[in-house]
Coordinates of C-alpha atoms in Angstrom, one line a residue:
Chain A
X1 CA 10.9 7.6 11.6
X2 CA 7.5 7.6 9.9
X3 CA 6.0 4.8 12.0
X4 CA 2.3 4.0 11.6
X5 CA 0.6 1.9 14.3
X6 CA -2.6 0.0 13.5
X7 CA -4.7 -1.6 16.2
X8 CA -6.0 -4.2 16.7
X9 CA -4.0 -6.6 14.6
X10 CA -6.6 -9.3 14.6
X11 CA -10.3 -9.3 15.4
X12 CA -12.7 -12.2 15.4
X13 CA -16.3 -11.4 16.2
X14 CA -19.9 -12.4 15.5
X15 CA -22.0 -11.3 12.6
X16 CA -23.8 -8.0 13.4
X17 CA -21.0 -6.6 15.5
X18 CA -19.4 -3.2 14.8
X19 CA -15.6 -3.2 14.8
X20 CA -13.4 -0.2 15.2
X21 CA -9.8 -0.1 13.8
X22 CA -7.4 2.6 14.8
X23 CA -4.6 4.0 12.7
X24 CA -2.0 6.3 14.4
X25 CA 1.0 8.1 13.0
X26 CA 3.5 7.9 15.9
X27 CA 6.2 10.3 14.9
X28 CA 4.7 12.6 12.3
X29 CA 1.5 14.5 11.6
X30 CA -0.6 13.1 8.8
X31 CA -3.2 15.3 7.3
X32 CA -4.2 12.5 5.1
X33 CA -4.6 8.8 5.8
X34 CA -5.8 6.1 3.6
X35 CA -7.7 2.9 4.2
X36 CA -7.2 -0.2 2.1
X37 CA -8.7 -3.6 1.9
X38 CA -6.8 -6.6 0.7
X39 CA -8.2 -10.0 -0.3
X40 CA -6.0 -13.1 -0.1
X41 CA -3.3 -13.1 -2.7
X42 CA -4.6 -9.9 -4.2
X43 CA -3.6 -6.3 -4.4
X44 CA -4.6 -3.5 -2.1
X45 CA -7.9 -1.8 -2.9
X46 CA -8.2 1.7 -1.8
X47 CA -11.5 2.2 0.2
X48 CA -11.3 5.8 1.2
X49 CA -9.1 8.8 1.8
X50 CA -9.3 10.3 5.2
X51 CA -8.7 14.0 5.7
X52 CA -8.2 15.5 9.1
X53 CA -11.1 17.6 10.1
X54 CA -13.3 16.8 7.1
X55 CA -15.3 14.1 5.6
X56 CA -13.6 11.1 4.1
X57 CA -13.6 10.6 0.4
X58 CA -14.8 7.1 -0.5
X59 CA -13.9 5.2 -3.6
X60 CA -16.7 4.0 -6.0
X61 CA -18.5 1.0 -4.7
X62 CA -17.5 1.5 -1.0
X63 CA -20.5 1.9 1.3
X64 CA -20.1 5.0 3.4
X65 CA -22.6 3.8 5.9
X66 CA -20.9 0.5 6.3
X67 CA -17.4 1.8 6.6
X68 CA -17.4 4.8 8.8
X69 CA -14.2 6.8 8.8
X70 CA -13.2 9.5 11.4
X71 CA -10.0 11.5 11.2
X72 CA -10.3 13.5 14.4
X73 CA -6.7 14.6 14.8
X74 CA -3.5 14.8 12.8
X75 CA -2.3 11.5 14.2
X76 CA -5.4 9.4 14.4
X77 CA -7.9 8.0 11.9
X78 CA -10.4 5.3 12.7
X79 CA -12.4 2.9 10.5
X80 CA -15.5 1.4 11.9
X81 CA -17.1 -1.6 10.1
X82 CA -20.7 -1.4 11.1
X83 CA -22.9 -4.4 11.5
X84 CA -20.2 -6.6 10.1
X85 CA -21.1 -9.7 8.1
X86 CA -18.9 -12.6 7.0
X87 CA -18.4 -11.0 3.6
X88 CA -16.6 -8.1 5.4
X89 CA -13.9 -10.5 6.5
X90 CA -10.7 -9.3 5.1
X91 CA -7.3 -7.7 5.8
X92 CA -7.7 -4.0 6.3
X93 CA -4.6 -1.7 6.1
X94 CA -4.2 1.9 6.8
X95 CA -1.5 4.3 5.6
X96 CA -0.5 7.8 6.4
X97 CA 1.4 10.2 4.3
X98 CA 3.9 12.7 5.7
X99 CA 3.5 16.3 4.7
X100 CA 5.1 17.2 1.4
X101 CA 8.5 18.8 1.3
X102 CA 8.6 21.5 -1.3
X103 CA 7.2 20.1 -4.5
X104 CA 7.9 16.5 -3.6
X105 CA 5.3 13.9 -2.9
X106 CA 6.0 11.8 0.1
X107 CA 5.6 8.1 0.3
X108 CA 2.8 6.5 2.2
X109 CA 3.7 4.6 5.4
X110 CA 1.6 1.7 6.3
X111 CA 0.4 0.1 9.4
X112 CA 0.7 -3.7 9.9
X113 CA -2.9 -4.3 9.0
X114 CA -5.9 -5.8 10.8
X115 CA -7.2 -9.2 10.1
X116 CA -10.9 -9.1 10.5
X117 CA -12.8 -12.4 10.7
X118 CA -16.6 -12.3 11.0
X119 CA -18.2 -15.5 12.1
Chain B
X1 CA -7.8 0.8 -15.6
X2 CA -4.9 2.8 -14.2
X3 CA -3.7 -0.2 -12.2
X4 CA -0.1 -1.2 -12.4
X5 CA 0.6 -4.7 -13.4
X6 CA 3.6 -6.6 -12.0
X7 CA 5.4 -9.3 -13.9
X8 CA 6.0 -12.0 -13.1
X9 CA 3.3 -12.9 -10.7
X10 CA 5.6 -15.3 -8.9
X11 CA 9.4 -15.7 -8.9
X12 CA 11.5 -18.3 -7.2
X13 CA 15.3 -18.0 -7.1
X14 CA 18.3 -19.2 -5.1
X15 CA 20.1 -17.1 -2.5
X16 CA 22.7 -14.9 -4.1
X17 CA 20.9 -14.6 -7.4
X18 CA 19.4 -11.3 -8.6
X19 CA 15.7 -10.9 -8.8
X20 CA 14.0 -8.6 -11.4
X21 CA 10.4 -7.6 -11.2
X22 CA 8.6 -5.4 -13.7
X23 CA 5.7 -3.1 -13.5
X24 CA 3.6 -1.6 -16.3
X25 CA 1.0 1.1 -16.0
X26 CA -1.4 2.9 -18.3
X27 CA -1.6 6.6 -17.6
X28 CA 0.8 9.5 -17.0
X29 CA 2.2 9.4 -13.6
X30 CA 3.8 11.8 -11.0
X31 CA 5.8 9.1 -9.4
X32 CA 6.1 5.4 -9.0
X33 CA 6.8 3.6 -5.8
X34 CA 7.8 0.1 -4.8
X35 CA 6.6 -1.6 -1.7
X36 CA 7.3 -4.8 0.0
X37 CA 4.8 -6.9 2.0
X38 CA 5.7 -9.8 4.2
X39 CA 2.9 -12.4 4.6
X40 CA 0.1 -11.1 6.7
X41 CA 1.8 -7.7 7.4
X42 CA 1.6 -4.2 6.2
X43 CA 3.6 -2.7 3.4
X44 CA 7.1 -1.3 3.7
X45 CA 8.1 1.5 1.4
X46 CA 11.2 0.7 -0.6
X47 CA 11.8 3.4 -3.2
X48 CA 10.0 6.3 -4.8
X49 CA 11.1 7.4 -8.3
X50 CA 9.7 10.5 -9.8
X51 CA 8.5 10.8 -13.4
X52 CA 11.6 12.9 -14.3
X53 CA 14.0 10.3 -13.0
X54 CA 15.3 7.3 -14.8
X55 CA 17.1 5.3 -12.2
X56 CA 17.4 5.1 -8.5
X57 CA 19.4 3.0 -6.1
X58 CA 19.0 2.1 -2.5
X59 CA 21.4 -0.5 -1.1
X60 CA 20.8 -3.7 -3.0
X61 CA 17.8 -2.2 -4.8
X62 CA 17.8 -0.6 -8.2
X63 CA 14.7 0.9 -9.7
X64 CA 14.4 2.1 -13.3
X65 CA 11.6 4.0 -14.9
X66 CA 10.8 4.3 -18.5
X67 CA 7.9 6.7 -19.0
X68 CA 7.9 6.3 -22.7
X69 CA 7.1 2.6 -22.2
X70 CA 5.1 3.2 -19.1
X71 CA 7.2 0.6 -17.2
X72 CA 9.4 0.3 -14.2
X73 CA 11.7 -2.5 -13.0
X74 CA 12.9 -3.4 -9.5
X75 CA 16.2 -5.3 -9.3
X76 CA 17.3 -6.9 -6.0
X77 CA 20.9 -7.9 -6.2
X78 CA 22.5 -10.7 -4.2
X79 CA 19.2 -11.8 -2.9
X80 CA 18.8 -13.3 0.6
X81 CA 16.2 -15.6 2.1
X82 CA 14.9 -12.6 4.1
X83 CA 14.0 -10.9 0.8
X84 CA 11.2 -13.4 0.5
X85 CA 8.0 -11.3 0.3
X86 CA 5.5 -9.8 -2.1
X87 CA 6.6 -6.7 -4.0
X88 CA 4.1 -4.2 -5.3
X89 CA 4.5 -1.2 -7.5
X90 CA 2.2 1.8 -6.9
X91 CA 1.6 4.7 -9.1
X92 CA 0.9 8.3 -8.1
X93 CA -0.8 10.3 -10.7
X94 CA -0.5 13.8 -12.1
X95 CA -3.2 16.3 -11.3
X96 CA -2.6 16.5 -7.6
X97 CA -4.2 13.2 -6.6
X98 CA -2.7 11.8 -3.5
X99 CA -4.0 8.3 -4.2
X100 CA -1.8 5.4 -5.1
X101 CA -2.9 2.6 -7.4
X102 CA -1.3 -0.7 -6.6
X103 CA -0.5 -3.5 -8.9
X104 CA -1.2 -7.1 -8.1
X105 CA 2.3 -7.8 -6.9
X106 CA 5.1 -10.3 -7.5
X107 CA 5.6 -13.0 -4.9
X108 CA 9.3 -13.5 -4.6
X109 CA 10.7 -16.6 -2.9
X110 CA 14.4 -16.8 -2.2
X111 CA 15.5 -20.3 -1.4
X112 CA 18.4 -20.7 1.0

């Protein structure tokens, strides 16, 4: 259980293009999803927390207008990189957290990531 | 910074040996989690240990947590070549925050 599907796995596109990445929880409902960015040989950097039915909460330094997040349902969140430029090239990973059971926090379950390359 | 820090940054061992990775953090936590990442892939959750727990096992994995020292360790016993991956600790904080803060990871190489 707790499978998260992220699509596409790889995108190569020209500078100025907008790119949409989808993150779906396949077998559970996720009221909260998270979007991360990972640079080569580095850790994951949280970009934003996506809440179903409300606006995403962005981390400091992350441009809201550049990285548009929509969480339209309990199983789908999307990240759109608008007018992408070469410096936006990176590995983007989403995660979804299953609802808590009692007082317990639940682990985050991750998609396989999207390798974005902007030429 | 609240970021966890793994130690060592890289570890190379022979199959069958045990691998120990450490993680230190700076603030009070609700839980600490260990994840594994194969090259170019997403993260796989391994173990979650709560702040009131000291040790947890899962198969060949053993995690310890010492909140007085703000540190945790991940032990992989009888390692296999398939264990080759990067391992990250992530801390969840008190105060209701759902965010995890990831360390920089330990790159483990298990040589056959």
